[in-house]
């Protein structure tokens, strides 16, 4: 049985909260190809993205809000080869700022 973490141990969520993100308004660095039904790759992004940038809308389509993206590249590896997303780094000065490792 896995022991729960001790109270004084830092949690991943606490570390992520210390990151800062400068939004490049109107210029998202991740875009999803328009679709009626999401591909398995797009659906996978909802669970895989550590920043939870992907979600289903009321029509059952996958949407992305890259504010808070950590630029880990996971979605890029999975969904860019299928053409489901377009991914690029934010412009210089924008995007994630890792303050504490
Ligand atoms: Fe999420 Fe990583 Fe893709 Fe950013 S690069 S949207 S954090 S999976």
PDB file of C-alpha atoms and ligand atoms in Angstrom:
ATOM      1  CA  UNK A   1       0.000   0.000   0.000  1.00  0.00           C
ATOM      2  CA  UNK A   2       1.295   3.467  -0.927  1.00  0.00           C
ATOM      3  CA  UNK A   3       1.872   5.802   1.981  1.00  0.00           C
ATOM      4  CA  UNK A   4       0.275   9.255   1.629  1.00  0.00           C
ATOM      5  CA  UNK A   5       2.823  12.101   1.469  1.00  0.00           C
ATOM      6  CA  UNK A   6       3.811  13.691   4.742  1.00  0.00           C
ATOM      7  CA  UNK A   7       2.207  17.046   5.362  1.00  0.00           C
ATOM      8  CA  UNK A   8       5.470  19.018   5.133  1.00  0.00           C
ATOM      9  CA  UNK A   9       6.473  17.499   1.753  1.00  0.00           C
ATOM     10  CA  UNK A  10       5.910  19.872  -1.203  1.00  0.00           C
ATOM     11  CA  UNK A  11       3.279  18.790  -3.711  1.00  0.00           C
ATOM     12  CA  UNK A  12       3.645  19.133  -7.491  1.00  0.00           C
ATOM     13  CA  UNK A  13       0.666  21.499  -7.557  1.00  0.00           C
ATOM     14  CA  UNK A  14       2.402  23.778  -5.083  1.00  0.00           C
ATOM     15  CA  UNK A  15       5.505  23.920  -7.270  1.00  0.00           C
ATOM     16  CA  UNK A  16       3.512  24.585 -10.439  1.00  0.00           C
ATOM     17  CA  UNK A  17       1.705  27.413  -8.712  1.00  0.00           C
ATOM     18  CA  UNK A  18       5.022  29.227  -8.387  1.00  0.00           C
ATOM     19  CA  UNK A  19       5.492  29.409 -12.166  1.00  0.00           C
ATOM     20  CA  UNK A  20       4.566  32.627 -13.887  1.00  0.00           C
ATOM     21  CA  UNK A  21       3.092  32.951 -17.342  1.00  0.00           C
ATOM     22  CA  UNK A  22       3.003  36.003 -19.550  1.00  0.00           C
ATOM     23  CA  UNK A  23       0.136  35.679 -22.040  1.00  0.00           C
ATOM     24  CA  UNK A  24       0.741  36.902 -25.583  1.00  0.00           C
ATOM     25  CA  UNK A  25      -2.824  38.120 -26.045  1.00  0.00           C
ATOM     26  CA  UNK A  26      -4.360  37.186 -29.375  1.00  0.00           C
ATOM     27  CA  UNK A  27      -1.376  35.041 -30.408  1.00  0.00           C
ATOM     28  CA  UNK A  28      -1.843  31.577 -28.910  1.00  0.00           C
ATOM     29  CA  UNK A  29       1.183  29.375 -29.509  1.00  0.00           C
ATOM     30  CA  UNK A  30      -0.937  26.213 -29.635  1.00  0.00           C
ATOM     31  CA  UNK A  31      -3.864  25.870 -32.024  1.00  0.00           C
ATOM     32  CA  UNK A  32      -6.232  22.978 -32.705  1.00  0.00           C
ATOM     33  CA  UNK A  33      -7.365  22.091 -36.199  1.00  0.00           C
ATOM     34  CA  UNK A  34     -11.123  22.599 -36.576  1.00  0.00           C
ATOM     35  CA  UNK A  35     -12.932  19.306 -36.153  1.00  0.00           C
ATOM     36  CA  UNK A  36     -16.409  17.835 -35.730  1.00  0.00           C
ATOM     37  CA  UNK A  37     -15.335  14.828 -33.695  1.00  0.00           C
ATOM     38  CA  UNK A  38     -11.982  14.731 -31.929  1.00  0.00           C
ATOM     39  CA  UNK A  39      -9.378  12.166 -32.897  1.00  0.00           C
ATOM     40  CA  UNK A  40      -8.054   9.760 -30.249  1.00  0.00           C
ATOM     41  CA  UNK A  41      -4.898  11.878 -30.121  1.00  0.00           C
ATOM     42  CA  UNK A  42      -6.846  15.026 -29.318  1.00  0.00           C
ATOM     43  CA  UNK A  43      -8.857  13.239 -26.651  1.00  0.00           C
ATOM     44  CA  UNK A  44      -5.643  11.956 -25.112  1.00  0.00           C
ATOM     45  CA  UNK A  45      -4.400  15.517 -24.640  1.00  0.00           C
ATOM     46  CA  UNK A  46      -7.163  16.211 -22.148  1.00  0.00           C
ATOM     47  CA  UNK A  47      -5.630  13.682 -19.786  1.00  0.00           C
ATOM     48  CA  UNK A  48      -1.981  14.065 -20.714  1.00  0.00           C
ATOM     49  CA  UNK A  49      -1.390  17.818 -20.556  1.00  0.00           C
ATOM     50  CA  UNK A  50       0.061  18.537 -17.113  1.00  0.00           C
ATOM     51  CA  UNK A  51      -1.207  22.117 -17.239  1.00  0.00           C
ATOM     52  CA  UNK A  52      -4.728  21.027 -18.231  1.00  0.00           C
ATOM     53  CA  UNK A  53      -4.782  23.305 -21.243  1.00  0.00           C
ATOM     54  CA  UNK A  54      -7.103  20.998 -23.183  1.00  0.00           C
ATOM     55  CA  UNK A  55     -10.755  20.358 -22.441  1.00  0.00           C
ATOM     56  CA  UNK A  56     -13.984  19.235 -24.087  1.00  0.00           C
ATOM     57  CA  UNK A  57     -16.558  21.878 -24.931  1.00  0.00           C
ATOM     58  CA  UNK A  58     -20.318  21.382 -24.868  1.00  0.00           C
ATOM     59  CA  UNK A  59     -20.246  20.085 -28.462  1.00  0.00           C
ATOM     60  CA  UNK A  60     -17.784  17.341 -27.604  1.00  0.00           C
ATOM     61  CA  UNK A  61     -14.915  19.069 -29.387  1.00  0.00           C
ATOM     62  CA  UNK A  62     -11.500  19.585 -27.872  1.00  0.00           C
ATOM     63  CA  UNK A  63     -10.466  23.165 -27.132  1.00  0.00           C
ATOM     64  CA  UNK A  64      -7.125  24.521 -26.019  1.00  0.00           C
ATOM     65  CA  UNK A  65      -6.365  27.472 -23.781  1.00  0.00           C
ATOM     66  CA  UNK A  66      -2.566  27.573 -23.717  1.00  0.00           C
ATOM     67  CA  UNK A  67      -2.386  30.120 -20.906  1.00  0.00           C
ATOM     68  CA  UNK A  68      -0.360  28.269 -18.301  1.00  0.00           C
ATOM     69  CA  UNK A  69       1.305  25.953 -20.833  1.00  0.00           C
ATOM     70  CA  UNK A  70       4.633  24.747 -19.467  1.00  0.00           C
ATOM     71  CA  UNK A  71       6.081  24.149 -22.942  1.00  0.00           C
ATOM     72  CA  UNK A  72       6.776  20.535 -22.064  1.00  0.00           C
ATOM     73  CA  UNK A  73       6.077  19.464 -25.654  1.00  0.00           C
ATOM     74  CA  UNK A  74       3.988  16.422 -24.755  1.00  0.00           C
ATOM     75  CA  UNK A  75       1.029  17.472 -26.878  1.00  0.00           C
ATOM     76  CA  UNK A  76       3.388  18.311 -29.687  1.00  0.00           C
ATOM     77  CA  UNK A  77       4.775  14.781 -29.781  1.00  0.00           C
ATOM     78  CA  UNK A  78       1.328  13.202 -29.720  1.00  0.00           C
ATOM     79  CA  UNK A  79      -0.873  15.408 -31.873  1.00  0.00           C
ATOM     80  CA  UNK A  80       1.336  17.505 -34.138  1.00  0.00           C
ATOM     81  CA  UNK A  81       2.322  14.550 -36.379  1.00  0.00           C
ATOM     82  CA  UNK A  82      -1.374  13.832 -36.996  1.00  0.00           C
ATOM     83  CA  UNK A  83      -2.000  17.459 -37.955  1.00  0.00           C
ATOM     84  CA  UNK A  84      -4.480  17.891 -35.112  1.00  0.00           C
ATOM     85  CA  UNK A  85      -2.543  20.763 -33.562  1.00  0.00           C
ATOM     86  CA  UNK A  86      -0.103  23.459 -34.551  1.00  0.00           C
ATOM     87  CA  UNK A  87       2.522  24.099 -31.933  1.00  0.00           C
ATOM     88  CA  UNK A  88       5.222  26.731 -31.668  1.00  0.00           C
ATOM     89  CA  UNK A  89       7.103  28.420 -28.885  1.00  0.00           C
ATOM     90  CA  UNK A  90       5.684  31.714 -27.653  1.00  0.00           C
ATOM     91  CA  UNK A  91       7.390  34.867 -28.862  1.00  0.00           C
ATOM     92  CA  UNK A  92      10.396  35.999 -26.910  1.00  0.00           C
ATOM     93  CA  UNK A  93       9.444  37.431 -23.541  1.00  0.00           C
ATOM     94  CA  UNK A  94       6.137  35.549 -23.432  1.00  0.00           C
ATOM     95  CA  UNK A  95       5.139  32.177 -22.070  1.00  0.00           C
ATOM     96  CA  UNK A  96       6.148  30.331 -18.962  1.00  0.00           C
ATOM     97  CA  UNK A  97       8.704  31.619 -16.492  1.00  0.00           C
ATOM     98  CA  UNK A  98      10.067  28.933 -14.222  1.00  0.00           C
ATOM     99  CA  UNK A  99      11.035  30.634 -11.009  1.00  0.00           C
ATOM    100  CA  UNK A 100      11.898  27.762  -8.707  1.00  0.00           C
ATOM    101  CA  UNK A 101      13.137  24.886 -10.797  1.00  0.00           C
TER     102      UNK A 101
HETATM  103 FE1  LIG B   1       0.156  21.080 -22.134  1.00  0.00          FE
HETATM  104 FE2  LIG B   1       2.770  20.559 -22.404  1.00  0.00          FE
HETATM  105 FE3  LIG B   1       1.222  20.895 -24.549  1.00  0.00          FE
HETATM  106 FE4  LIG B   1       1.815  22.972 -23.005  1.00  0.00          FE
HETATM  107  S1  LIG B   1       3.275  21.776 -24.255  1.00  0.00           S
HETATM  108  S2  LIG B   1      -0.211  22.496 -23.838  1.00  0.00           S
HETATM  109  S3  LIG B   1       1.843  22.006 -20.979  1.00  0.00           S
HETATM  110  S4  LIG B   1       1.075  19.236 -23.056  1.00  0.00           S
END
